[in-house]
PDB file of C-alpha atoms in Angstrom:
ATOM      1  CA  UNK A  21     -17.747   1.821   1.799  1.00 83.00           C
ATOM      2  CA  UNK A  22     -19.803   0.140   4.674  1.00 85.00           C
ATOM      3  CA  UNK A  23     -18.369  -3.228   3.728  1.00 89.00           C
ATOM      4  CA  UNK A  24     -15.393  -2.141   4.206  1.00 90.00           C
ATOM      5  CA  UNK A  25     -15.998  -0.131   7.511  1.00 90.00           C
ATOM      6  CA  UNK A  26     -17.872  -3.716   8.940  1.00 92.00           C
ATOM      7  CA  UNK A  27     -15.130  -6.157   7.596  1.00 93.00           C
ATOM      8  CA  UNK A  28     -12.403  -3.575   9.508  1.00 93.00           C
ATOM      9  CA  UNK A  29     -14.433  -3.272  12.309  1.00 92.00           C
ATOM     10  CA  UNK A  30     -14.736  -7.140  12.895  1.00 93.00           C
ATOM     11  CA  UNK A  31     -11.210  -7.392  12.563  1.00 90.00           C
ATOM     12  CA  UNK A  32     -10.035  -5.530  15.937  1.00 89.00           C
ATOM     13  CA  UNK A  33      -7.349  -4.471  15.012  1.00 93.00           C
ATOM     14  CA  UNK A  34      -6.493  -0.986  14.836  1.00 95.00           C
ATOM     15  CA  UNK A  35      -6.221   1.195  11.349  1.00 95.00           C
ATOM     16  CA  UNK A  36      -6.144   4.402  10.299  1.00 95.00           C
ATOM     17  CA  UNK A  37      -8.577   5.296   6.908  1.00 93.00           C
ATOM     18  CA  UNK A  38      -8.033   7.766   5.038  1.00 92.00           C
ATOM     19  CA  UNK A  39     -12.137   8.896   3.370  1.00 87.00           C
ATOM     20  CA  UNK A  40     -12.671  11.726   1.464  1.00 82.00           C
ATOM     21  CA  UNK A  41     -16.086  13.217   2.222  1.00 77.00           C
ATOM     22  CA  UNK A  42     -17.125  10.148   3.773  1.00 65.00           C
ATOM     23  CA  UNK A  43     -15.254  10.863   6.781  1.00 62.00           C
ATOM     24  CA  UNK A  44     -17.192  11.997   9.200  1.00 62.00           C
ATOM     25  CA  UNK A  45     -19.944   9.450   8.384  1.00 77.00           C
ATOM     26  CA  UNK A  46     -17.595   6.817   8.662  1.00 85.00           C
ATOM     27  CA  UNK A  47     -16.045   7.423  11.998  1.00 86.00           C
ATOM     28  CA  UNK A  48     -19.499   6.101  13.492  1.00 85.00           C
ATOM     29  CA  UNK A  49     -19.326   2.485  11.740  1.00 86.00           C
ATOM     30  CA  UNK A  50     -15.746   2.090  12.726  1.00 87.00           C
ATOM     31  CA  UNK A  51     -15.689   2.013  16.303  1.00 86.00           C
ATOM     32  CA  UNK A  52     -12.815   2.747  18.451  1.00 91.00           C
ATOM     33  CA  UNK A  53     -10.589   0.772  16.469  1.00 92.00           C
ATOM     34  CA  UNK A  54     -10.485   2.938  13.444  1.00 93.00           C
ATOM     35  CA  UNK A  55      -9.229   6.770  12.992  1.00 93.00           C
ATOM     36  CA  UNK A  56     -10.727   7.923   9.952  1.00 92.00           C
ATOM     37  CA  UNK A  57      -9.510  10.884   8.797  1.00 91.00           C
ATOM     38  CA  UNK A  58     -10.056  12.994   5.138  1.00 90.00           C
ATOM     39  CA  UNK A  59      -5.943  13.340   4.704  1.00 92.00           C
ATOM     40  CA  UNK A  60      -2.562  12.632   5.532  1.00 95.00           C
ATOM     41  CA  UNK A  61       1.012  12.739   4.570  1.00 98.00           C
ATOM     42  CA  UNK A  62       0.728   9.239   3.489  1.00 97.00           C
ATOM     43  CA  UNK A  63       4.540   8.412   3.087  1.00 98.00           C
ATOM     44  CA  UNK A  64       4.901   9.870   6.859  1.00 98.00           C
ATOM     45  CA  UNK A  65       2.129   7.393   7.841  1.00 98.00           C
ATOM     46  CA  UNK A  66       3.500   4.114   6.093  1.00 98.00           C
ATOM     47  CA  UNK A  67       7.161   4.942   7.688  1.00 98.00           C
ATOM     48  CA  UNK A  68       5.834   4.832  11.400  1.00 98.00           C
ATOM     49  CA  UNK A  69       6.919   1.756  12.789  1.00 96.00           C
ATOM     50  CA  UNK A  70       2.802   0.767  14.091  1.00 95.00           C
ATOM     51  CA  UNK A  71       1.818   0.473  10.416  1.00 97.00           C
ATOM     52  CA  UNK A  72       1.997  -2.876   9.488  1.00 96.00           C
ATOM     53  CA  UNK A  73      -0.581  -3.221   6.254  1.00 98.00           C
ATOM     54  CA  UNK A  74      -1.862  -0.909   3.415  1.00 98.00           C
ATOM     55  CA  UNK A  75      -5.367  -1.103   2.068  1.00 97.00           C
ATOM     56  CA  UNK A  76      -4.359   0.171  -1.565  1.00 97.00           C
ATOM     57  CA  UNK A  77      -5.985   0.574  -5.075  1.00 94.00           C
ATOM     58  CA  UNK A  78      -2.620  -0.359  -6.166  1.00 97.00           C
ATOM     59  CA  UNK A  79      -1.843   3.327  -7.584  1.00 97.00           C
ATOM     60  CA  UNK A  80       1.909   3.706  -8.751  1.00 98.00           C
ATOM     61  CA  UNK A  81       2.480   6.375  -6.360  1.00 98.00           C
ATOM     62  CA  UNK A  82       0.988   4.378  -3.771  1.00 98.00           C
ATOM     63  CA  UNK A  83       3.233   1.735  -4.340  1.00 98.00           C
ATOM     64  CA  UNK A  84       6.344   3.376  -4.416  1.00 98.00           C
ATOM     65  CA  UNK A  85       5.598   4.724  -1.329  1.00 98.00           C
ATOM     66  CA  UNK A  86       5.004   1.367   0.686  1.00 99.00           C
ATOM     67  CA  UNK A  87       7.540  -0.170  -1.002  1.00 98.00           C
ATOM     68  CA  UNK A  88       9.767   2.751   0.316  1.00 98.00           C
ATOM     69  CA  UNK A  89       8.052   1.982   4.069  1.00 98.00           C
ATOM     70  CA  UNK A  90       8.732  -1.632   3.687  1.00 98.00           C
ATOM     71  CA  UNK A  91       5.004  -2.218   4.045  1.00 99.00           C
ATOM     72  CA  UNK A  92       2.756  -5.141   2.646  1.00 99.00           C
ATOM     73  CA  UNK A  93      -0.209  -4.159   0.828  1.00 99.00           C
ATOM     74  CA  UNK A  94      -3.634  -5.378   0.547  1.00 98.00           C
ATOM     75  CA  UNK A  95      -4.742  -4.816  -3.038  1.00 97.00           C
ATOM     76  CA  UNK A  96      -8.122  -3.571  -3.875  1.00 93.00           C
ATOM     77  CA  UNK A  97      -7.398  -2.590  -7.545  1.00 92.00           C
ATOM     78  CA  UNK A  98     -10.861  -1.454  -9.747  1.00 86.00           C
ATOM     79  CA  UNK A  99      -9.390  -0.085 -13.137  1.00 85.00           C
ATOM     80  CA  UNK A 100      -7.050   0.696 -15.504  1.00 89.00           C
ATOM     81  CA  UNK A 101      -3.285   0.237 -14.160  1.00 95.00           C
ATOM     82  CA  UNK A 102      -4.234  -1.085 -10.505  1.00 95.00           C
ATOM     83  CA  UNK A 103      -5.014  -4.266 -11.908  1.00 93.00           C
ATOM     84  CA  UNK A 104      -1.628  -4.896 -13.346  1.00 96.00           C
ATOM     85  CA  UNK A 105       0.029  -2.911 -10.777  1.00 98.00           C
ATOM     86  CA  UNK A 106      -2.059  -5.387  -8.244  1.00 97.00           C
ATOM     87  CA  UNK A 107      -0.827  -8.757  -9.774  1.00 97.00           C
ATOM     88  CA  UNK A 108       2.936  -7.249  -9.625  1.00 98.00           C
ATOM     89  CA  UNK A 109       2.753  -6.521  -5.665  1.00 99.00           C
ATOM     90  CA  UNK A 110       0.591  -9.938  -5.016  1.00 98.00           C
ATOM     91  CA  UNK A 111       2.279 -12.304  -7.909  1.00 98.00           C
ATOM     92  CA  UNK A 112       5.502 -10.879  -8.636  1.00 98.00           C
ATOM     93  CA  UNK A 113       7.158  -9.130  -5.702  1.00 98.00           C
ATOM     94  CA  UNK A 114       4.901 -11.099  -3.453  1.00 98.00           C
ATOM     95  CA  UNK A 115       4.753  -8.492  -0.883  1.00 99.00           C
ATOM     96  CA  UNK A 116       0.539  -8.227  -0.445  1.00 98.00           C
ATOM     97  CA  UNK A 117      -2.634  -9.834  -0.850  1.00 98.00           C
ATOM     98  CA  UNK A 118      -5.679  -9.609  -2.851  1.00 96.00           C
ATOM     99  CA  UNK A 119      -8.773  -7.795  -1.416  1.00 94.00           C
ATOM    100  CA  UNK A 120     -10.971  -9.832  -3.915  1.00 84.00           C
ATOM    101  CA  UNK A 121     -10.261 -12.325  -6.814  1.00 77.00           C
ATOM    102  CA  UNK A 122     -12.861 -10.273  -9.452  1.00 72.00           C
ATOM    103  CA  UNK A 123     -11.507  -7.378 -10.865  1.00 65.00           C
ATOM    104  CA  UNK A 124     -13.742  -4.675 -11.304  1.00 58.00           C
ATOM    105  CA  UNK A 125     -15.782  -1.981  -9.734  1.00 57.00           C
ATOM    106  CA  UNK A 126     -18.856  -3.850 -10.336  1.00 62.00           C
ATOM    107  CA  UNK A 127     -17.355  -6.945  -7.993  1.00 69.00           C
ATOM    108  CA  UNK A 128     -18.597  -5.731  -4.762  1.00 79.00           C
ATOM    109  CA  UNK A 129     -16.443  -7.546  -1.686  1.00 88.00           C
ATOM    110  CA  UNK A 130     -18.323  -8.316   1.420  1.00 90.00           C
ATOM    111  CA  UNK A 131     -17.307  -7.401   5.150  1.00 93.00           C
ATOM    112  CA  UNK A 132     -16.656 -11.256   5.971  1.00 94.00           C
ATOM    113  CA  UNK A 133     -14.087 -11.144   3.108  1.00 94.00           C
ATOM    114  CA  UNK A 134     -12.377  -8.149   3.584  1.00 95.00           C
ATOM    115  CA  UNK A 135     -11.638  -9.312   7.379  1.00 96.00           C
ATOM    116  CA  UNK A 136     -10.692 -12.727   6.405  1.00 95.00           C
ATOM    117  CA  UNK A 137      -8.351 -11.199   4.053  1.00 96.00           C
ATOM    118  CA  UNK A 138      -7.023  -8.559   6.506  1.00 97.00           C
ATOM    119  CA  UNK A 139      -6.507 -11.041   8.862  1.00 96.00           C
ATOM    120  CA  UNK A 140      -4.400 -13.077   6.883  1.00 96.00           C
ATOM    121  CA  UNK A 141      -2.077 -10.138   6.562  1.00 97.00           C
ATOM    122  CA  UNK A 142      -2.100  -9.191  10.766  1.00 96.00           C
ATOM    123  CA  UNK A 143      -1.690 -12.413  11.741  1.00 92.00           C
ATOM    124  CA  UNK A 144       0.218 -15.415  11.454  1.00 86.00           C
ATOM    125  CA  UNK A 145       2.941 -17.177   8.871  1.00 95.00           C
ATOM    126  CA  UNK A 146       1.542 -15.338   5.979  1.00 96.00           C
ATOM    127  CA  UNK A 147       2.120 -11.943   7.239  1.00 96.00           C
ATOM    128  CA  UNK A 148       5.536 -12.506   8.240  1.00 97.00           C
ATOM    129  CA  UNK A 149       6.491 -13.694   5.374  1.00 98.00           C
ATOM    130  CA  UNK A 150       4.663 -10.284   3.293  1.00 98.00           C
ATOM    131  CA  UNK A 151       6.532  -8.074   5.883  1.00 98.00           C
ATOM    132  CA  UNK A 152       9.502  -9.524   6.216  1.00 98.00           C
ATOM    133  CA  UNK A 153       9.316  -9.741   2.023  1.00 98.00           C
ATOM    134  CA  UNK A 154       8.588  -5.600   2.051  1.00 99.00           C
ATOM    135  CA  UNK A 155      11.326  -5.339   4.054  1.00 98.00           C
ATOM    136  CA  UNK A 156      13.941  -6.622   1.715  1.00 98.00           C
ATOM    137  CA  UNK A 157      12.530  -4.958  -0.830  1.00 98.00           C
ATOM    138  CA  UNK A 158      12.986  -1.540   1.376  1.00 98.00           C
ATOM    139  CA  UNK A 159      16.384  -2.259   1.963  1.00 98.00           C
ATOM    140  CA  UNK A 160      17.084  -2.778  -1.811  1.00 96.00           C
ATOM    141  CA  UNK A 161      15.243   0.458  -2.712  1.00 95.00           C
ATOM    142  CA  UNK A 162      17.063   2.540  -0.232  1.00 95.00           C
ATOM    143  CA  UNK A 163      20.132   1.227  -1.035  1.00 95.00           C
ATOM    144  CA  UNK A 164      19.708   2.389  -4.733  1.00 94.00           C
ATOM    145  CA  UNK A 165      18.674   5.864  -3.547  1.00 92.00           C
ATOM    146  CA  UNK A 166      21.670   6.220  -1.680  1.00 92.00           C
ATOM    147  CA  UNK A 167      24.489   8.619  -2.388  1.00 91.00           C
ATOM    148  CA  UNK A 168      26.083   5.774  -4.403  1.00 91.00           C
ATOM    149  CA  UNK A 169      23.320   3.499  -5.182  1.00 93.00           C
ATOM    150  CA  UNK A 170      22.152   3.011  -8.998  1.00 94.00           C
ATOM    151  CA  UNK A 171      19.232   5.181  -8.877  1.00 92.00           C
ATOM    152  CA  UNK A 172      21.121   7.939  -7.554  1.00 89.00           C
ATOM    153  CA  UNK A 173      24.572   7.555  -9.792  1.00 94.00           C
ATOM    154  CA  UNK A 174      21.735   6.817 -12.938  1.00 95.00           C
ATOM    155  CA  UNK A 175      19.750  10.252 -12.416  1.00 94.00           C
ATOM    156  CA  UNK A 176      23.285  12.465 -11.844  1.00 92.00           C
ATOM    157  CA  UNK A 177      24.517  11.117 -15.109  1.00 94.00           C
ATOM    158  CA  UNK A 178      21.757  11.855 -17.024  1.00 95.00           C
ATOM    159  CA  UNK A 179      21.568  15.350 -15.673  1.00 94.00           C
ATOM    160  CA  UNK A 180      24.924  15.697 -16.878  1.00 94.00           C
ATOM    161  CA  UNK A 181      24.058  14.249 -20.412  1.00 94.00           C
ATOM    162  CA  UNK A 182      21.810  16.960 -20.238  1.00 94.00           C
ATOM    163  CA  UNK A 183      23.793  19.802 -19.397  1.00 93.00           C
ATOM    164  CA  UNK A 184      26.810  18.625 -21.738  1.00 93.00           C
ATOM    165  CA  UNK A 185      23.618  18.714 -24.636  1.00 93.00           C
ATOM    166  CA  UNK A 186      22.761  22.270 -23.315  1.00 87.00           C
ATOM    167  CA  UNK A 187      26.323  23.730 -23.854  1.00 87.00           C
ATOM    168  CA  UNK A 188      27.162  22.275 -27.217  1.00 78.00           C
TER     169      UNK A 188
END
């Protein structure tokens, strides 16, 4: 966790970081850049227009939700799913970075990485291209959410596949 705090810090630029427990320890090492705070609405935070990267572990929830916000990510994936879930937002959708090229919770990433990486993301071509990439892919996901978009027409008729089921 101090990594982390030092490679934000020496980015100056400001982020919000959501700790558990940690919190209050935290606050200390992150200067007056960083708000770190133990919760938040996190799909209200990634749709306010100052957010403009997500430090994720690349949980399917997680990336729904920035995907939604039309928000790169920066992927810090250690197990199970986040490391596939990783390589589709950096490899496939193309709408974040990696955090660190070793998967692994063993593969420790230093503070002069992490800021190097978030960098990348705040500033210049790269991250223009990442956010202006989330934002297509926000438009096509609330399109399909819409009244008439595929998700929404998809879900209605299977609800009433199920209620046809129900009364026969």
């Amino acid at each position: 966790m101090h990594e982390i705090a030092m490679g934000l810090h020496s980015c100056e630029v400001p982020y919000l970081w959501v700790a558990r427990g940690e919190a209050s320890n935290l606050q200390e090492t992150c200067g007056e850049m960083g708000l770190v705070i133990p919760w938040c609405d996190q799909l209200r935070v990634l749709c306010h227009s100052s957010i403009a990267g997500f430090l994720t572990h690349c949980g399917w929830n997680s990336i729904l939700e920035s995907i939604y916000s039309g928000v790169p990510m920066l992927t810090f994936p250690l197990l199970i799913d986040q490391i596939p879930n990783s390589a589709l937002i950096v490899e496939e959708l193309k709408i974040g970075l990696k955090m660190k090229e070793e998967i692994g919770v063993e593969n420790v990433v230093g503070r002069d990485q992490i800021a190097c990486v978030v960098q990348r993301l705040m500033d210049g071509d790269e991250g223009i291209q990442l956010r202006e990439r989330a934002k297509e892919l926000q438009r096509s996901c609330r399109r399909a959410i819409d009244k008439d978009g595929s998700t929404f027409t998809n879900l209605h008729a299977f609800v009433e596949d199920l209620l046809s089921i129900s009364k026969s």
